PDB file of C-alpha atoms and ligand atoms in Angstrom:
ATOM      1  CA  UNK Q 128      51.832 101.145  26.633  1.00 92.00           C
ATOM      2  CA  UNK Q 129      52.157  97.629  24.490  1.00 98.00           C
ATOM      3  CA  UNK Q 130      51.352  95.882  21.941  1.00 98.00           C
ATOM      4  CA  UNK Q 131      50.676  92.168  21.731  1.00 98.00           C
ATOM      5  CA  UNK Q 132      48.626  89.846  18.971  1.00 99.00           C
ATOM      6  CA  UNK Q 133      45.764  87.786  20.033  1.00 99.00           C
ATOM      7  CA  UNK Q 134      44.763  85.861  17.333  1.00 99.00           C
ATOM      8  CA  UNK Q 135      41.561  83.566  17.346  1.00 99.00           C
ATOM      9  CA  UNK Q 136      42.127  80.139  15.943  1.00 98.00           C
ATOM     10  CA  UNK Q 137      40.006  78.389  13.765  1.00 98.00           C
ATOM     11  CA  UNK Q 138      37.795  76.311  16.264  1.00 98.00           C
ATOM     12  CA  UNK Q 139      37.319  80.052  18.120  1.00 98.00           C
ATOM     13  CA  UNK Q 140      35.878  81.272  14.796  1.00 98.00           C
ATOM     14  CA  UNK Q 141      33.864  77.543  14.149  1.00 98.00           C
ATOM     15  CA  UNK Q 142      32.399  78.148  17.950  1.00 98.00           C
ATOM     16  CA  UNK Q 143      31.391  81.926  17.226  1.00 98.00           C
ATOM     17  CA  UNK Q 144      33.291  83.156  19.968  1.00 98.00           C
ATOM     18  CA  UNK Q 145      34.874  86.259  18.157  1.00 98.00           C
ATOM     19  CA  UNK Q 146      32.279  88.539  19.742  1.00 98.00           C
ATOM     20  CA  UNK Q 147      32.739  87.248  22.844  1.00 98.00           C
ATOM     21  CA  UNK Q 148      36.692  87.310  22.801  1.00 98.00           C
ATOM     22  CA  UNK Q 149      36.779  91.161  21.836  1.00 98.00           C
ATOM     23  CA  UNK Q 150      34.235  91.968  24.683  1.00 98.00           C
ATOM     24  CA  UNK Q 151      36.440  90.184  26.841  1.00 98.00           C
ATOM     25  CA  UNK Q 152      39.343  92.146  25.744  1.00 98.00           C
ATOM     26  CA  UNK Q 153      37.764  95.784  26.021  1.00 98.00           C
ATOM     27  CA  UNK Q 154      36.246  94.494  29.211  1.00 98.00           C
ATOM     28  CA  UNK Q 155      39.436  94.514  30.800  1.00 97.00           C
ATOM     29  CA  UNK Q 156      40.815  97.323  29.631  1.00 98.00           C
ATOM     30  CA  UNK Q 157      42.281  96.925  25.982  1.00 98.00           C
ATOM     31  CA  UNK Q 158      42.107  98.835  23.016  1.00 98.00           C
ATOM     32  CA  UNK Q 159      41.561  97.138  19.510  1.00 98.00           C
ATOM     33  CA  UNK Q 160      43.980  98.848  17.107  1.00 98.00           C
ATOM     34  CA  UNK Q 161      43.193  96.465  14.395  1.00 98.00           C
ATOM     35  CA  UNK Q 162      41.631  93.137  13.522  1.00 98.00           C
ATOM     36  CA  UNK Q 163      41.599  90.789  10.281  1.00 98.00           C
ATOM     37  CA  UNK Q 164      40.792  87.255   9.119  1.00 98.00           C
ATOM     38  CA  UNK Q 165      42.964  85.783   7.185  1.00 98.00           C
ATOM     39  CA  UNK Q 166      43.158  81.767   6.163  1.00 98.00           C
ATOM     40  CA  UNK Q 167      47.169  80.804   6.399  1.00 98.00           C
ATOM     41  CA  UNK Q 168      48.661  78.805   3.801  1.00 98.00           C
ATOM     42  CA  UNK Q 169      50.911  75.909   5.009  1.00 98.00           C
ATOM     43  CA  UNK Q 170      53.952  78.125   4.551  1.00 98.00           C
ATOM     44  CA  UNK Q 171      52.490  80.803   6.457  1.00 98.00           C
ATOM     45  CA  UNK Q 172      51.691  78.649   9.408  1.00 98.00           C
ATOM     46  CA  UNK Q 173      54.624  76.757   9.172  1.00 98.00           C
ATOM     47  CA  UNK Q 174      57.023  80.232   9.636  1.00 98.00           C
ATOM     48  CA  UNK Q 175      54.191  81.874  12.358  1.00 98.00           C
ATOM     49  CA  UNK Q 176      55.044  78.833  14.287  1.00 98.00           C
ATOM     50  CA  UNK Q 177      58.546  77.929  13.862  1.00 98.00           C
ATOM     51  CA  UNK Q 178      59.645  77.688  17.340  1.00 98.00           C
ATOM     52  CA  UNK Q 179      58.202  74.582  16.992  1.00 98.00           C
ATOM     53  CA  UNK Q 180      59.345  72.872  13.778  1.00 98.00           C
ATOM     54  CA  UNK Q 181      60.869  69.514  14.849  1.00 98.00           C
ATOM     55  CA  UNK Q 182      58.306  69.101  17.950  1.00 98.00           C
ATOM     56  CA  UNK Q 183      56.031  66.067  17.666  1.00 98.00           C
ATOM     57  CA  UNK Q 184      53.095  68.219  17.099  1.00 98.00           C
ATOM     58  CA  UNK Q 185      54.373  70.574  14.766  1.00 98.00           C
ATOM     59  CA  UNK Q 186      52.165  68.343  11.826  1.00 98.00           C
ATOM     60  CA  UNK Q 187      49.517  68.015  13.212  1.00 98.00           C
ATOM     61  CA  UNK Q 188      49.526  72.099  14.601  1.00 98.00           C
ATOM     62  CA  UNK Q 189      50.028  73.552  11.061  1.00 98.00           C
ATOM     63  CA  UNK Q 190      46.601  70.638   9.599  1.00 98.00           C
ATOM     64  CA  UNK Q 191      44.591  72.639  12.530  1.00 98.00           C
ATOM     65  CA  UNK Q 192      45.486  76.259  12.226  1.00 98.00           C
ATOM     66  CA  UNK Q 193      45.533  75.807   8.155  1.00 98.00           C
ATOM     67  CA  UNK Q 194      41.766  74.314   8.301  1.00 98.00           C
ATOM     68  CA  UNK Q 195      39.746  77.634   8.575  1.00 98.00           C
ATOM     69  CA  UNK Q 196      39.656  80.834   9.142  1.00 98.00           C
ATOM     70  CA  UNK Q 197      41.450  82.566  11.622  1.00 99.00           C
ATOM     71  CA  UNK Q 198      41.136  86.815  13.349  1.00 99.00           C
ATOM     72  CA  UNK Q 199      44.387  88.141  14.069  1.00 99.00           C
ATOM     73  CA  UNK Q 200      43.645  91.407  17.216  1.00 99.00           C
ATOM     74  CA  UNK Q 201      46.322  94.301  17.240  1.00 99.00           C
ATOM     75  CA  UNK Q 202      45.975  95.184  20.986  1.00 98.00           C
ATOM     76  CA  UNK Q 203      47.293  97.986  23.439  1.00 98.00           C
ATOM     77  CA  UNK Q 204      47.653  98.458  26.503  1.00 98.00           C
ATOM     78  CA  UNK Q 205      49.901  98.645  29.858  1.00 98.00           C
ATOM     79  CA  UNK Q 206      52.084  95.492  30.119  1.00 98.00           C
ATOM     80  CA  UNK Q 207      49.891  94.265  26.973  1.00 98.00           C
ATOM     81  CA  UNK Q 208      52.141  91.145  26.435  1.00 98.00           C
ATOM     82  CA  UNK Q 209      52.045  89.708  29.984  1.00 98.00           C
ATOM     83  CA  UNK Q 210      48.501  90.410  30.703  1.00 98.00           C
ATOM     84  CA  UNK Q 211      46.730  89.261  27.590  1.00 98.00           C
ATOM     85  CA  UNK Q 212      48.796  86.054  28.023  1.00 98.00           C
ATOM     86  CA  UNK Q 213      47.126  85.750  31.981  1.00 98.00           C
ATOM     87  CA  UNK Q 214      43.382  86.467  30.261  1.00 98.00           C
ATOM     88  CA  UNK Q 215      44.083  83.450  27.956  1.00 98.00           C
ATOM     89  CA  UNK Q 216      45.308  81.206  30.351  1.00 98.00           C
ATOM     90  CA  UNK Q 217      47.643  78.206  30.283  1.00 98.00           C
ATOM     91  CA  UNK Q 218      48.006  76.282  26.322  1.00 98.00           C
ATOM     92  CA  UNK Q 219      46.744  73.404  28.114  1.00 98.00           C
ATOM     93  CA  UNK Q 220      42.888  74.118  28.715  1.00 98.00           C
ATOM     94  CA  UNK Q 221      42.778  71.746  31.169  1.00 98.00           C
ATOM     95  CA  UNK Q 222      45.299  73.472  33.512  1.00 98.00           C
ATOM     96  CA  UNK Q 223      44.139  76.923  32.745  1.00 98.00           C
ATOM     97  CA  UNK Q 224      43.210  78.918  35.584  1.00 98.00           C
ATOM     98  CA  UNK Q 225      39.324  79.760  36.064  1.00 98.00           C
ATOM     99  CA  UNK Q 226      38.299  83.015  34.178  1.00 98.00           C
ATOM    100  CA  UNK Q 227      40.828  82.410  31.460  1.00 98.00           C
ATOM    101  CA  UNK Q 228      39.653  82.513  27.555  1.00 98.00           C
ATOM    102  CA  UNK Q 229      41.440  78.950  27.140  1.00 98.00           C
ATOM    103  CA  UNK Q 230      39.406  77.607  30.750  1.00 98.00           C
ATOM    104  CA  UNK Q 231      35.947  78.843  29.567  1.00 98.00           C
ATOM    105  CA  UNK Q 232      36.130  77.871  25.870  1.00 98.00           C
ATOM    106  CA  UNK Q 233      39.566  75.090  24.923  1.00 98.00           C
ATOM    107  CA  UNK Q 234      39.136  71.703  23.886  1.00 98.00           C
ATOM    108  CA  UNK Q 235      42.234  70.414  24.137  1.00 98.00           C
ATOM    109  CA  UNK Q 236      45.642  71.184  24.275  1.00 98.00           C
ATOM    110  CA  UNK Q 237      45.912  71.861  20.492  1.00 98.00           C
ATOM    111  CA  UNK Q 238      42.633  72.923  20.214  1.00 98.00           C
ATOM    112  CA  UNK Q 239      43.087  76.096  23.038  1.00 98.00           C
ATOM    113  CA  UNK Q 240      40.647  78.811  20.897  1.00 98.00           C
ATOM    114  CA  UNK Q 241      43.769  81.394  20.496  1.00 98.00           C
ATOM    115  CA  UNK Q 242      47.284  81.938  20.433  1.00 98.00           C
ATOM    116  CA  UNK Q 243      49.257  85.220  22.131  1.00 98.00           C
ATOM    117  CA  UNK Q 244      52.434  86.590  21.742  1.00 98.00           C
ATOM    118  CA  UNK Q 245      55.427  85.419  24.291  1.00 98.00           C
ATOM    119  CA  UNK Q 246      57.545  88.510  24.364  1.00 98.00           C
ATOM    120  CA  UNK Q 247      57.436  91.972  22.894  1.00 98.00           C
ATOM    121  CA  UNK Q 248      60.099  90.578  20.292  1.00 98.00           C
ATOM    122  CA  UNK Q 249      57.670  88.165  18.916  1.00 98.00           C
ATOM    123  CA  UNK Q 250      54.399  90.137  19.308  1.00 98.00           C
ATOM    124  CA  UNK Q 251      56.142  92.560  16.314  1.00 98.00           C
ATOM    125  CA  UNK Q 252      57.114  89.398  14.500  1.00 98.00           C
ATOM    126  CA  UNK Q 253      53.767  88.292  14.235  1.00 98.00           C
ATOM    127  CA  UNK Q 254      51.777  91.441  13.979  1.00 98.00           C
ATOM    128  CA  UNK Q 255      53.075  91.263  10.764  1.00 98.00           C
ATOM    129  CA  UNK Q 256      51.404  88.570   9.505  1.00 98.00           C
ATOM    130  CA  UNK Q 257      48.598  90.469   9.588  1.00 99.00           C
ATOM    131  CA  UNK Q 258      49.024  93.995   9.342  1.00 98.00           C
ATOM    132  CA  UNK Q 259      51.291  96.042   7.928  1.00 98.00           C
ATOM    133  CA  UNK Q 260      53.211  97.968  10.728  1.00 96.00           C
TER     134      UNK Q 260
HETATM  135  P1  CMP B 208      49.933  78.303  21.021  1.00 51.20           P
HETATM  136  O1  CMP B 208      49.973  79.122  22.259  1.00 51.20           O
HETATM  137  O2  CMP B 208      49.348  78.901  19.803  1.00 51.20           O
HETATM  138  O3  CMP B 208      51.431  77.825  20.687  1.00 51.20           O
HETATM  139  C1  CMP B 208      51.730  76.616  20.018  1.00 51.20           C
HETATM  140  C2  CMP B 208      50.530  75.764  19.791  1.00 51.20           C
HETATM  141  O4  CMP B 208      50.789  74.406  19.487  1.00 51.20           O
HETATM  142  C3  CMP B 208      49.696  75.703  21.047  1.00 51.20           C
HETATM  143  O5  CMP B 208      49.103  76.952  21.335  1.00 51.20           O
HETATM  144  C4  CMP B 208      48.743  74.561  20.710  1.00 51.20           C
HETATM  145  O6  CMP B 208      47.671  74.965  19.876  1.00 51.20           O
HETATM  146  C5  CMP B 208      49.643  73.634  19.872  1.00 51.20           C
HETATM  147  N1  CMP B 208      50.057  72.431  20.594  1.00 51.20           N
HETATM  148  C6  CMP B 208      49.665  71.192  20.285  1.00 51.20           C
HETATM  149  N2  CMP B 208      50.209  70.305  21.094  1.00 51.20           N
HETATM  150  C7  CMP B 208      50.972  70.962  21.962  1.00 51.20           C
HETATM  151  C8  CMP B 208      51.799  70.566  23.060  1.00 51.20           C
HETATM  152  N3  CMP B 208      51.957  69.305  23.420  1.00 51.20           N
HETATM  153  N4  CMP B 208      52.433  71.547  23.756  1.00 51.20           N
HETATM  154  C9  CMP B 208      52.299  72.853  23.393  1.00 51.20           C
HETATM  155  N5  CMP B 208      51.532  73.267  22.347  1.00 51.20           N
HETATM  156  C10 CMP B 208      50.868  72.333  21.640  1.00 51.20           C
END
């Protein structure tokens, strides 16, 4: 068993998709072992996402995921990392593959309706922004 964080950005929550999104994850298997909504500050955002401080988009990234509300998902299961990144599909809607959370609901590239965890390492890095484990 795994953990992983799914969290919904803030044009998932504007769209009213965060029904939808947690059916999807106890559809295929998951368990929910925690969810909250939470709006980042710009220092929050800027240290959940500072892999990318320096990239061109890194501006623009912490103006969208600062602008509303977003639902951070504690969720478990067998190889919870991997998987839950193959339900949400490539960042790039566009290229996501059919089926995928990113396919049926992303905008754009920036705009991609939620954000998973990369590794186990940063899946407990990030559950901590919001809960306290
Ligand atoms: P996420 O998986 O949350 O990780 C970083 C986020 O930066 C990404 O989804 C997008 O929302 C955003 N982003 C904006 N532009 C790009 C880009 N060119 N490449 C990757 N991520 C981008």
């Amino acid at each position: 068993m795994g953990r992983t964080l799914l969290m919904i950005k803030p044009d998932g929550v504007e769209k009213g998709l965060i029904g939808r999104i947690i059916w999807f994850l106890e559809e295929n298997g998951f368990k929910i072992l925690g969810i909250r909504s939470k709006r980042f500050t710009r220092e929050e955002a800027e240290k959940f996402y500072e892999v990318h401080r320096g990239k061109e988009f890194f501006g623009s990234l912490v103006d969208y995921i600062t602008s509303g509300m977003v639902v951070g998902i504690m969720v478990e299961g067998e190889k919870a990392v991997e998987k839950i990144r193959e339900l949400i599909g490539s960042t790039d809607p566009k290229k996501a593959r059919v089926g995928t959370i990113r396919f049926m609901y992303g905008e754009s590239i920036e705009r991609n309706i939620v954000h998973a965890s990369d590794s186990e390492e940063s899946a407990e890095r990030e559950l901590k922004f919001f809960f306290e484990i």
